[in-house]
PDB file of C-alpha atoms and ligand atoms in Angstrom:
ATOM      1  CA  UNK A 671       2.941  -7.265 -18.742  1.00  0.00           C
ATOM      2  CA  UNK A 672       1.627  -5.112 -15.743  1.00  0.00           C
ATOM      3  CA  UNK A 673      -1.987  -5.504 -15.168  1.00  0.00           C
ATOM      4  CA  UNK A 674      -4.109  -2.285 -14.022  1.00  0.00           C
ATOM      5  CA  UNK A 675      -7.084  -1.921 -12.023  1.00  0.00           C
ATOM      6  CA  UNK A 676      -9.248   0.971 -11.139  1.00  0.00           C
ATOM      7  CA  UNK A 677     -10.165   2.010  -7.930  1.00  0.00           C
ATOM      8  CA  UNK A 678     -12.456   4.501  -6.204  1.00  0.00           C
ATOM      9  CA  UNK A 679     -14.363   7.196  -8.024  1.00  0.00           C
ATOM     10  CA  UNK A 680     -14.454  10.025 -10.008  1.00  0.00           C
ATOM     11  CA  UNK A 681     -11.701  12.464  -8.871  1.00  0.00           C
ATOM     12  CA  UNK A 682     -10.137   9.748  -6.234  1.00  0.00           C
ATOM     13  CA  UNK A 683     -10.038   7.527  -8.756  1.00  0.00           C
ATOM     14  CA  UNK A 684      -6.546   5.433  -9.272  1.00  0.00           C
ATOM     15  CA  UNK A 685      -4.729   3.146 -10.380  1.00  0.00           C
ATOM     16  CA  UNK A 686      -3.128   0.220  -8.858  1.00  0.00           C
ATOM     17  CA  UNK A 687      -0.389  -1.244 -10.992  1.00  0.00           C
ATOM     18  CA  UNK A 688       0.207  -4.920 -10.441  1.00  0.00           C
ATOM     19  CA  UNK A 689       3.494  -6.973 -11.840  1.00  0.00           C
ATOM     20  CA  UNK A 690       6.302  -9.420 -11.102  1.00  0.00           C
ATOM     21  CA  UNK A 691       8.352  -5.984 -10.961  1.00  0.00           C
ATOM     22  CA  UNK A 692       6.023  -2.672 -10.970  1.00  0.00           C
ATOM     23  CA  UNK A 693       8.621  -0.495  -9.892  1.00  0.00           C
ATOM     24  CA  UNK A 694      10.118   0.493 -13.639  1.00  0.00           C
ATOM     25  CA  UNK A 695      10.484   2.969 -15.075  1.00  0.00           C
ATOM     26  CA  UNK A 696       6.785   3.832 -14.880  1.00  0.00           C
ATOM     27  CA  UNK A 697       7.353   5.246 -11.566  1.00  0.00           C
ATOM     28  CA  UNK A 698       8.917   8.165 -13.090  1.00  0.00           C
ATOM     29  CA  UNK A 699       5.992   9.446 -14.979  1.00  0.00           C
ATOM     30  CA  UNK A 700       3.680   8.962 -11.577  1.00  0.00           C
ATOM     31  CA  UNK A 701       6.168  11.200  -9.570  1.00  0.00           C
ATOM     32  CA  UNK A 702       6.986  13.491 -12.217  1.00  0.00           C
ATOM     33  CA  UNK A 703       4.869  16.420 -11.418  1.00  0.00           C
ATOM     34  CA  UNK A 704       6.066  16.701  -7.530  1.00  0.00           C
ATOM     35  CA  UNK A 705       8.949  18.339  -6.610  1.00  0.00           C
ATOM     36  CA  UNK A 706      10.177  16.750  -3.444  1.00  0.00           C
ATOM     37  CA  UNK A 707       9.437  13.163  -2.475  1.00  0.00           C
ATOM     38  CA  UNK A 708       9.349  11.643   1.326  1.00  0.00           C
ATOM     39  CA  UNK A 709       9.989   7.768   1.583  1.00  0.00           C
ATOM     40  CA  UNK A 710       8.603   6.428   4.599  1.00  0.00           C
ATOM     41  CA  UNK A 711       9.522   2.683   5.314  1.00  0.00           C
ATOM     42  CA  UNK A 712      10.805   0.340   7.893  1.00  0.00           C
ATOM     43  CA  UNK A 713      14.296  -0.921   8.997  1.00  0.00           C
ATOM     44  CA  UNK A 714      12.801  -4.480   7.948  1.00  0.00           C
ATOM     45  CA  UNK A 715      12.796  -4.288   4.756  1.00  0.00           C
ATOM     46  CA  UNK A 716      15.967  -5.559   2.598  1.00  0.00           C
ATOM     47  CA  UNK A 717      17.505  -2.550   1.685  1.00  0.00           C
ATOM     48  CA  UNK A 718      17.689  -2.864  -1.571  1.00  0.00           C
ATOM     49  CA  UNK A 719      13.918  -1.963  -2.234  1.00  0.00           C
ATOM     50  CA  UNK A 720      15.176   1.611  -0.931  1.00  0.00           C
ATOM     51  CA  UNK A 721      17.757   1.779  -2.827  1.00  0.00           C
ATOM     52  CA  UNK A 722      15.864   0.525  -6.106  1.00  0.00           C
ATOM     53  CA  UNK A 723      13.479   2.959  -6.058  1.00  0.00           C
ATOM     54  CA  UNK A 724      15.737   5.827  -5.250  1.00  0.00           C
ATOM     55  CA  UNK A 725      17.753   4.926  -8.718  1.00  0.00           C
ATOM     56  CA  UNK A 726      14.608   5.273 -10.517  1.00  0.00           C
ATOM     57  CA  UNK A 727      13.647   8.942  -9.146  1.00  0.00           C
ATOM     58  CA  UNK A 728      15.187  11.458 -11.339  1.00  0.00           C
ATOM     59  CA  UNK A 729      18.110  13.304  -9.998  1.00  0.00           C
ATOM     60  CA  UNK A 730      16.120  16.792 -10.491  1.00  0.00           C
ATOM     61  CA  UNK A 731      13.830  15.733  -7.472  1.00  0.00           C
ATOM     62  CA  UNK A 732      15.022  16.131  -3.879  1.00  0.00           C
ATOM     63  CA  UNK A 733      14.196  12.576  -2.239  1.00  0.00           C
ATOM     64  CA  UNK A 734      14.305  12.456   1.740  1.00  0.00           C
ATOM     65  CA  UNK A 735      13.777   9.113   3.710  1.00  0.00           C
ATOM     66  CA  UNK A 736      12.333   8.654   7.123  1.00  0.00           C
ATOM     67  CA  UNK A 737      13.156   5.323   8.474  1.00  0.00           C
ATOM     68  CA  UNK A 738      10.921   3.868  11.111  1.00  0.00           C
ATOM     69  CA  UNK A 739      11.569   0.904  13.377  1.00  0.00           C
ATOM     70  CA  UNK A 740       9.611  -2.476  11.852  1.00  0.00           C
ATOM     71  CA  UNK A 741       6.542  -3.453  14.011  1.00  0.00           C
ATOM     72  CA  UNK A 742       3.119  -2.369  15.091  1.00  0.00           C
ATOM     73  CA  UNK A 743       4.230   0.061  17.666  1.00  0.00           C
ATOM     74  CA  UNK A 744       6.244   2.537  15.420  1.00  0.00           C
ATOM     75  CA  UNK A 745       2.036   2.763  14.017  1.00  0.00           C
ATOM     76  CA  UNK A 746       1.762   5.755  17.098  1.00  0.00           C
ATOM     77  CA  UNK A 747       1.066   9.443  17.481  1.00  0.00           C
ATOM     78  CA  UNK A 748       4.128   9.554  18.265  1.00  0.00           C
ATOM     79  CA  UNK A 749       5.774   8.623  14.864  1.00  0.00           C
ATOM     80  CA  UNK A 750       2.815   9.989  13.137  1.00  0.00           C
ATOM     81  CA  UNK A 751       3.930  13.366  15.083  1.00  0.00           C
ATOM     82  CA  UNK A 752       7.625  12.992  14.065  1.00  0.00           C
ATOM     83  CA  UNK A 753       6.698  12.448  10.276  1.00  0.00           C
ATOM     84  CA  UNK A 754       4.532  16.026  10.556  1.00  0.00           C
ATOM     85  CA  UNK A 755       7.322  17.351  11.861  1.00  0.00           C
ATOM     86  CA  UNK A 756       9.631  16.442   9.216  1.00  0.00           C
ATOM     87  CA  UNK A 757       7.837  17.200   6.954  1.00  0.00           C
ATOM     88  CA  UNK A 758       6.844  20.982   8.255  1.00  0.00           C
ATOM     89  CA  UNK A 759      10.822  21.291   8.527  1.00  0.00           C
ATOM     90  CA  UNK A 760      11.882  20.425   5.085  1.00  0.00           C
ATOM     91  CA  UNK A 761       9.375  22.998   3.963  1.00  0.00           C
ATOM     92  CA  UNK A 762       6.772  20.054   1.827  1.00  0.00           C
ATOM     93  CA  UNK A 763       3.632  21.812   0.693  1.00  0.00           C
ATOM     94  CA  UNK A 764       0.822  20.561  -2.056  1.00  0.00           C
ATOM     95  CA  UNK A 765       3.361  20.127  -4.729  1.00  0.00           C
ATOM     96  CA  UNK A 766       5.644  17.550  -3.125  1.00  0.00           C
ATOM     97  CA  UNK A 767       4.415  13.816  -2.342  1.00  0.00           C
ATOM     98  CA  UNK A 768       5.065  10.897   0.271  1.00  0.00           C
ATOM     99  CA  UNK A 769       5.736   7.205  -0.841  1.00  0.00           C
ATOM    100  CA  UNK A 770       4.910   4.352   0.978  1.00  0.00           C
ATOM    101  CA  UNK A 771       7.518   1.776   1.139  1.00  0.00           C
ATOM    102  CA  UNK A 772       6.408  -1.205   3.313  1.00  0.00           C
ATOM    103  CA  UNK A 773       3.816  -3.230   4.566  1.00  0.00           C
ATOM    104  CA  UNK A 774       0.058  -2.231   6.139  1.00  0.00           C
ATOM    105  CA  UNK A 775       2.233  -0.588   8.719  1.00  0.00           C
ATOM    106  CA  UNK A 776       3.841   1.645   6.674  1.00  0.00           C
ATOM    107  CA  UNK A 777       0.948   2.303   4.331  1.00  0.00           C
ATOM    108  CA  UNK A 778      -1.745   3.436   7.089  1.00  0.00           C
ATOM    109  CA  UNK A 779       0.447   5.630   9.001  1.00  0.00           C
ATOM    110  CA  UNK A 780       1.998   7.179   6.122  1.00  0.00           C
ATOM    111  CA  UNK A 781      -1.373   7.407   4.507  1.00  0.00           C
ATOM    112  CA  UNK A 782      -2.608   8.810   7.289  1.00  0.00           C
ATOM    113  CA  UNK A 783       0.409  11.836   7.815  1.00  0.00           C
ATOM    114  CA  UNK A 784      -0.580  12.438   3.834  1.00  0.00           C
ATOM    115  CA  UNK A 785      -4.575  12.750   5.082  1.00  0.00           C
ATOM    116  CA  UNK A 786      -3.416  14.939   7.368  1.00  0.00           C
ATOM    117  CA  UNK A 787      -0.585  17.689   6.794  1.00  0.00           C
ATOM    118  CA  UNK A 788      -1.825  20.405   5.058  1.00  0.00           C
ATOM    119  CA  UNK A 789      -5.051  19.254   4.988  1.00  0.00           C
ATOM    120  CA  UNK A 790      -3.837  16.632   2.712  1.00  0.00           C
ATOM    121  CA  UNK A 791      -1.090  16.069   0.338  1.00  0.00           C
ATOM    122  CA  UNK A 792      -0.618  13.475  -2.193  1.00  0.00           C
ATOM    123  CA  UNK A 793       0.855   9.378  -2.062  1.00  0.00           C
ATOM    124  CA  UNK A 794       1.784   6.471  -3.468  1.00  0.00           C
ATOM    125  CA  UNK A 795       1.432   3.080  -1.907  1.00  0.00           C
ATOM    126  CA  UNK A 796       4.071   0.743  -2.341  1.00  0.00           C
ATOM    127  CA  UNK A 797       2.697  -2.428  -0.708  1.00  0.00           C
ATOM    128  CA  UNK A 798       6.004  -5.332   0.307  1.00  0.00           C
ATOM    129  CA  UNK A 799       3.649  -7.606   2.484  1.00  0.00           C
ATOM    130  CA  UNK A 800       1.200 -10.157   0.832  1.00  0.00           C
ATOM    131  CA  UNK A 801      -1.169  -8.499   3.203  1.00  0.00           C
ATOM    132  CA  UNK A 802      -0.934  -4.833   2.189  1.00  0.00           C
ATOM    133  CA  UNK A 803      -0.622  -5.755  -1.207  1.00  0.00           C
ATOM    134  CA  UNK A 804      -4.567  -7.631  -1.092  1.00  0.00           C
ATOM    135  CA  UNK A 805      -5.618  -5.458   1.304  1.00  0.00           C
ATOM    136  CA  UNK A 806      -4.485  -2.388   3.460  1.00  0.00           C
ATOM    137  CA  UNK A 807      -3.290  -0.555   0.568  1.00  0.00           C
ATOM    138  CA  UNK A 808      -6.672  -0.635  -1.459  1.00  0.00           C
ATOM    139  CA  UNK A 809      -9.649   1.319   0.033  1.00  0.00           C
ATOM    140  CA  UNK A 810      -8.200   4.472   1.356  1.00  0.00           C
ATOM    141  CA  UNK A 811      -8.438   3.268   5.011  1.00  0.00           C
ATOM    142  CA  UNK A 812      -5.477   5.170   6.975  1.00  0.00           C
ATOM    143  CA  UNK A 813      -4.626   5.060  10.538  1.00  0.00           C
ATOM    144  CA  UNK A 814      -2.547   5.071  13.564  1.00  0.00           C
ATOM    145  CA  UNK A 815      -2.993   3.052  17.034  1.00  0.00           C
ATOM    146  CA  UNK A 816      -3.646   4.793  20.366  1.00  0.00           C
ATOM    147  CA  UNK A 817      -3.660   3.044  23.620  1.00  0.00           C
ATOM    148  CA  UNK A 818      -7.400   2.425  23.637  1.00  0.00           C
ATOM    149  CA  UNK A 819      -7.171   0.603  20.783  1.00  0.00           C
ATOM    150  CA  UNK A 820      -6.108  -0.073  17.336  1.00  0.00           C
ATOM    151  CA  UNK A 821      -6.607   2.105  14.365  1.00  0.00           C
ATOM    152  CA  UNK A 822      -8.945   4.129  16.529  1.00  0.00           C
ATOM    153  CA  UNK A 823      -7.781   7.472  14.898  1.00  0.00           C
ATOM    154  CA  UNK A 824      -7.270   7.288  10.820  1.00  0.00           C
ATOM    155  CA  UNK A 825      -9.076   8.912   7.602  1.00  0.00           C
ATOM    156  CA  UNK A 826     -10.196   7.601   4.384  1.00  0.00           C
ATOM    157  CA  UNK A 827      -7.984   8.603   2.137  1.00  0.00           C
ATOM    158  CA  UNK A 828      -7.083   7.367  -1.096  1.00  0.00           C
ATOM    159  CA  UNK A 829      -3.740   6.816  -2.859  1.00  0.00           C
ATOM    160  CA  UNK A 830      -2.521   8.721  -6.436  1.00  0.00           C
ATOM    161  CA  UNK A 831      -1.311   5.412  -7.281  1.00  0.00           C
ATOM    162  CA  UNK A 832      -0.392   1.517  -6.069  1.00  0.00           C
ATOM    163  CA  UNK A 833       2.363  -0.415  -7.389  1.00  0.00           C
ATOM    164  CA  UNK A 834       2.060  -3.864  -6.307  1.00  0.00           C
ATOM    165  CA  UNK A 835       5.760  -5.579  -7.047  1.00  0.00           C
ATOM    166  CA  UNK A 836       4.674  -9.612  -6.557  1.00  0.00           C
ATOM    167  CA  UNK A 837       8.691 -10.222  -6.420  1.00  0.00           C
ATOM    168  CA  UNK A 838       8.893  -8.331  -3.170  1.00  0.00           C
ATOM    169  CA  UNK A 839       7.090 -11.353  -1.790  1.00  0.00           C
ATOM    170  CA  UNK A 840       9.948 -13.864  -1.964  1.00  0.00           C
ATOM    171  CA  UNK A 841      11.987 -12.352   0.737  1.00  0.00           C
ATOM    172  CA  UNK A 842       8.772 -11.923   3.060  1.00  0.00           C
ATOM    173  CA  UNK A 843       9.382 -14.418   6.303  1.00  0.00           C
ATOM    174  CA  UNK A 844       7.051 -17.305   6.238  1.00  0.00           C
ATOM    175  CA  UNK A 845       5.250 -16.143   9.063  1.00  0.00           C
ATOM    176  CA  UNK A 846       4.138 -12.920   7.290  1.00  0.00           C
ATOM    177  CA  UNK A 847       3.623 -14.484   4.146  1.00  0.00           C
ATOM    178  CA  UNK A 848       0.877 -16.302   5.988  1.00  0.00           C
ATOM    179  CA  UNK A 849      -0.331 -14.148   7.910  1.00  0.00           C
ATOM    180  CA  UNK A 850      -1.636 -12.489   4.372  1.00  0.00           C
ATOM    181  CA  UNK A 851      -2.450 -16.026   2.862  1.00  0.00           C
ATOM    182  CA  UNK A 852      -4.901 -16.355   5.664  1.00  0.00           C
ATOM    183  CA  UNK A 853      -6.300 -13.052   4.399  1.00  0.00           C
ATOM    184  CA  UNK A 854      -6.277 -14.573   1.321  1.00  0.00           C
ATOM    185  CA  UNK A 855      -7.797 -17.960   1.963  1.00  0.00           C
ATOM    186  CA  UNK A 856     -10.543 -15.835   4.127  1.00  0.00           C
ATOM    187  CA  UNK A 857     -11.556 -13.856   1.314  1.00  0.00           C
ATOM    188  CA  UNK A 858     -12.096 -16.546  -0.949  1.00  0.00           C
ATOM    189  CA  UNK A 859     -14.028 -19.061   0.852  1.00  0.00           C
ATOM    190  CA  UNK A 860     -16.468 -15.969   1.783  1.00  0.00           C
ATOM    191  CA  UNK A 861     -16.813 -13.418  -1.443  1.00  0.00           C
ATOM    192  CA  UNK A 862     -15.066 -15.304  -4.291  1.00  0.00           C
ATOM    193  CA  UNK A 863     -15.478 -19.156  -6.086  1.00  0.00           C
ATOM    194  CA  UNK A 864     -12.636 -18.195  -8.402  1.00  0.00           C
ATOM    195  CA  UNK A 865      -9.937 -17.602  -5.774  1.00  0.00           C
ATOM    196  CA  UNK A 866     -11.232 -20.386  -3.920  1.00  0.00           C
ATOM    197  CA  UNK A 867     -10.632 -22.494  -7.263  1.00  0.00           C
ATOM    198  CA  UNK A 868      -6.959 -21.047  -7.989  1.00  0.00           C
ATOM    199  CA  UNK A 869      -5.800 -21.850  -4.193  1.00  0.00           C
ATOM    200  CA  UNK A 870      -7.257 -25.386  -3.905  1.00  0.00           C
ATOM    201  CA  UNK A 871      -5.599 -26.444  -7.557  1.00  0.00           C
ATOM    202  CA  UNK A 872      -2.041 -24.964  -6.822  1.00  0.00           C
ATOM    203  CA  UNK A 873      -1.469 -25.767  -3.046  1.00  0.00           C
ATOM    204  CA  UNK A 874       2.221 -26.501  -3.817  1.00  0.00           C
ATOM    205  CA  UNK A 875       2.829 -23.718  -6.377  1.00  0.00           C
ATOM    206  CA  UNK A 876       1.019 -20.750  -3.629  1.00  0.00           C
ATOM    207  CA  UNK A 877       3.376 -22.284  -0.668  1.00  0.00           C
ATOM    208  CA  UNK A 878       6.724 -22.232  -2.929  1.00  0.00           C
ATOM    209  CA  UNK A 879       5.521 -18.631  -3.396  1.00  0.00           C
ATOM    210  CA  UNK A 880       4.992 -19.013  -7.977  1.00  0.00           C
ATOM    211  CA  UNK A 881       5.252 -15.484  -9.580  1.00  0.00           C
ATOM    212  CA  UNK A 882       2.491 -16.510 -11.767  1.00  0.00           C
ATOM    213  CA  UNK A 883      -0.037 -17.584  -9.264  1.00  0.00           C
ATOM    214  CA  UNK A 884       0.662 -14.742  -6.604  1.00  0.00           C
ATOM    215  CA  UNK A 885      -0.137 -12.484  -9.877  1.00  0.00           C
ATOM    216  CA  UNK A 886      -3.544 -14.667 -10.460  1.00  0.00           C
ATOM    217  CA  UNK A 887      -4.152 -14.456  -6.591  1.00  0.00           C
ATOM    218  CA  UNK A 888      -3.205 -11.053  -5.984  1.00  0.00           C
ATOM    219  CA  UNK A 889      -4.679  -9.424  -9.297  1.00  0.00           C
ATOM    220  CA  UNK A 890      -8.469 -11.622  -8.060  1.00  0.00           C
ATOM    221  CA  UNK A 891      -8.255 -10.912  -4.429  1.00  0.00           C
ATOM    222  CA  UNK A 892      -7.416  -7.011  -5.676  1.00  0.00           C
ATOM    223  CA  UNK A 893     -10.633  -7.097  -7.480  1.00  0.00           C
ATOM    224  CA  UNK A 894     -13.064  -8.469  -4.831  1.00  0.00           C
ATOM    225  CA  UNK A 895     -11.088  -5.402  -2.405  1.00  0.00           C
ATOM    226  CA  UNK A 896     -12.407  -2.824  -4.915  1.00  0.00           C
ATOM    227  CA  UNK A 897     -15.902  -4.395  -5.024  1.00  0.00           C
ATOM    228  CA  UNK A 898     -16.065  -4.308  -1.253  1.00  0.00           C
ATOM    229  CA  UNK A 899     -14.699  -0.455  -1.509  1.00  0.00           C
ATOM    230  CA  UNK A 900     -17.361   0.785  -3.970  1.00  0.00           C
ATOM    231  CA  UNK A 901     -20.213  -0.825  -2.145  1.00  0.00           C
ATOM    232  CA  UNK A 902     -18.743   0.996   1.407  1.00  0.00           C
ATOM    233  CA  UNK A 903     -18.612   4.227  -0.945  1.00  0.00           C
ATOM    234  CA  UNK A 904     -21.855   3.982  -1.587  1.00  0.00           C
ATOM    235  CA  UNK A 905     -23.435   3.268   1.880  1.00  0.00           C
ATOM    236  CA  UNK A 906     -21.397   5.970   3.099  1.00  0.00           C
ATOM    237  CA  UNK A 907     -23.125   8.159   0.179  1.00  0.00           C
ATOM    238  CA  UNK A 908     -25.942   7.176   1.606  1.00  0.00           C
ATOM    239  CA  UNK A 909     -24.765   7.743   5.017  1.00  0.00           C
ATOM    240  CA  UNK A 910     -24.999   3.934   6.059  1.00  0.00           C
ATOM    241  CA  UNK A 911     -21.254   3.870   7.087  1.00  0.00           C
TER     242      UNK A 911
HETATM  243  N1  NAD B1576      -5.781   0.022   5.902  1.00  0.00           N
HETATM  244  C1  NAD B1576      -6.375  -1.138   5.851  1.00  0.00           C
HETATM  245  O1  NAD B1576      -7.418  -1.318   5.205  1.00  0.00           O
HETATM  246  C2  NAD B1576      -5.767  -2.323   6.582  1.00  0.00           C
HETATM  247  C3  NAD B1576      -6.228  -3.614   6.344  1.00  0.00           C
HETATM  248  C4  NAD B1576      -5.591  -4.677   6.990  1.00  0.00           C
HETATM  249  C5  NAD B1576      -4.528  -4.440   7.854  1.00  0.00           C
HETATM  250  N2  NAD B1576      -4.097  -3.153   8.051  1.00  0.00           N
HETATM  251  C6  NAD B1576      -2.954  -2.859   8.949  1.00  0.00           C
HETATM  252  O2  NAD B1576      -1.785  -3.443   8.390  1.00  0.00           O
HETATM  253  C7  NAD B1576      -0.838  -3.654   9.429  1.00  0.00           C
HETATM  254  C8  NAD B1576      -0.200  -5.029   9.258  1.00  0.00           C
HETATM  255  O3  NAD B1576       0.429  -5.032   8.003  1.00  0.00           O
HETATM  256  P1  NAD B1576       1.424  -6.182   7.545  1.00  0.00           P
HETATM  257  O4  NAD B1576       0.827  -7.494   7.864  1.00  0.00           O
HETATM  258  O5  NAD B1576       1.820  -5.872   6.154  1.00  0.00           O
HETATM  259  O6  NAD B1576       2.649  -6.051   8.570  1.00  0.00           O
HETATM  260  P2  NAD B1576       3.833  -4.988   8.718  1.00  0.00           P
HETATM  261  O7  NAD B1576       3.643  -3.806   7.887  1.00  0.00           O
HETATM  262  O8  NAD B1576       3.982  -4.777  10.182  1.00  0.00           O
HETATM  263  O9  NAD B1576       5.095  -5.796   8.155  1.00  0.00           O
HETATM  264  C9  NAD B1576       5.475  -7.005   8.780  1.00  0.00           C
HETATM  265  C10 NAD B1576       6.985  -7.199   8.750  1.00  0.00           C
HETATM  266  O10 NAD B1576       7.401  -7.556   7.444  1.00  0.00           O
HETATM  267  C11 NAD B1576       8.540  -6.791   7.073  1.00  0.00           C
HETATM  268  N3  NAD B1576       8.503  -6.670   5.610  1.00  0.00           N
HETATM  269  C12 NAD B1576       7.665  -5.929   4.850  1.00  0.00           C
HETATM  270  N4  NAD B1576       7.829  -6.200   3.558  1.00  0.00           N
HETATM  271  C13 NAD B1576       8.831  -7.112   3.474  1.00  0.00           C
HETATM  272  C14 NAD B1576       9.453  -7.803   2.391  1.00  0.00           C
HETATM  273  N5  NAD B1576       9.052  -7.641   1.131  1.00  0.00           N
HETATM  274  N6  NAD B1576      10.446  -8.674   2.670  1.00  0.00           N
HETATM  275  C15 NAD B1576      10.843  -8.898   3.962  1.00  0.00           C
HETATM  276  N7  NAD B1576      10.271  -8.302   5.030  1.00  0.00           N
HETATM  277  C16 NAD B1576       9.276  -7.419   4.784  1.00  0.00           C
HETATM  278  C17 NAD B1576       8.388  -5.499   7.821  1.00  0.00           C
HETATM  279  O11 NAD B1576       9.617  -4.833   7.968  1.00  0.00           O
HETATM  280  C18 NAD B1576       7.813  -5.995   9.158  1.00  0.00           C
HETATM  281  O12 NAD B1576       8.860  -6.414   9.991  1.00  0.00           O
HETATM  282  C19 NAD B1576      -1.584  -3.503  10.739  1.00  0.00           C
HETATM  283  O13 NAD B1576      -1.229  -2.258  11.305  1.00  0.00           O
HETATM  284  C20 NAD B1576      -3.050  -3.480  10.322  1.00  0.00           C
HETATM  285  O14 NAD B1576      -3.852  -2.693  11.174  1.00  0.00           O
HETATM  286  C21 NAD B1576      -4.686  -2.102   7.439  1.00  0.00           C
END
């Protein structure tokens, strides 16, 4: 069974779907008021996310992909440019929507091109990296790298929706899977006893990568992410932020 969690506030309020397989048919309903749909992923993804998710979206929409190359650099102006352009050429406006297919990568620049064209058109986060799935995809925080720095230019800018697919993690390269675990492991020793509990009674069980843990680990860390976004919502109310 999927397990939900609310984000953000009021009218930005969404919802981020988490399960061994989010992507069902429940991605239907979430795209079914848009009429055309931009993917924006990576070439280092398996292919067959793609190509699961274009099965489920009805034949009546018209589905475009734009394919960028894997790796912090393809988070530029540049590519950020090249999506605005696409977009501008295949006519989107307010009633079409971009999906996020990827890891933190993806999501912020993506994110960001939604922020931005039009003064802002809708998305969907589709989190693949143990990393974007705790982290980069809750919060709103979109961006792209400039030379001076990293994620020096972005907006906060929330998703419609988040599905969080915890099978997506088995074919993530060790290194990447702990890059987020170290996210992970961060988080828990700081903000959160419970997480801390989970990881030190299931060493073996988080390393062979168990569906039913990374949903435990993933569903808590999810939580304290919210938490952390609500209190920044509020400081920045109160214009602390
Ligand atoms: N917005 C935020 O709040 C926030 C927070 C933390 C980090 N970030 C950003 O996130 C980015 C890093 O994200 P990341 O660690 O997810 O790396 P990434 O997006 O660069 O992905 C890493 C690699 O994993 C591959 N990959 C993705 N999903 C896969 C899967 N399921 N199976 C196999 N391979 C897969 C990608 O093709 C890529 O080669 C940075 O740009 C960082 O600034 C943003």
């Amino acid at each position: 069974m999927a397990k939900i969690i609310k984000v953000g506030k009021k009218n930005s309020q969404y919802d981020v779907v988490i399960a061994r397989n989010a992507i069902t048919k429940t991605i239907s309903s979430a795209i079914k008021s848009y009429n055309k749909i931009l993917i924006v992923t990576d070439d280092g993804l398996p292919k067959k996310y793609l190509a699961e998710i274009k099965k489920l979206i009805p034949k009546s929409k018209k589905v475009y992909i734009y394919i960028l190359p894997a790796g912090e650099k393809s988070k530029s102006i540049k590519s950020f440019n090249l999506i605005l352009e696409n977009l501008a050429s295949l006519k989107f406006d307010r009633t079409d929507c971009l999906i996020a297919l990827g890891g933190g990568m993806v999501g912020d620049i993506t994110g960001f091109v939604a922020s931005t064209y039009l003064r802002g058109i809708d998305f969907i986060q589709i989190p693949t990296t143990l990393l974007s799935q705790v982290d980069s995809s809750i919060g709103g925080k979109t961006g792209i790298n400039i030379s001076q720095g990293k994620n020096l230019v972005g907006a906060f800018y929330n998703p419609k929706k988040v599905f969080i697919s915890l099978s997506y993690l088995q074919t993530l390269s060790d290194k990447e899977y702990k890059s987020g675990l170290g996210e992970v492991i961060k988080y828990a020793f700081i903000l959160n006893k419970k997480l801390h509990k989970i990881l030190k009674s299931n060493t073996g069980l988080v390393l062979s990568r168990d569906l039913k843990i990374l949903e435990e680990i993933v569903y808590a860390h999810v939580k304290i992410s919210r938490s952390s976004f609500l209190r920044m919502n509020l400081s920045m109310e109160r214009g602390r932020y």
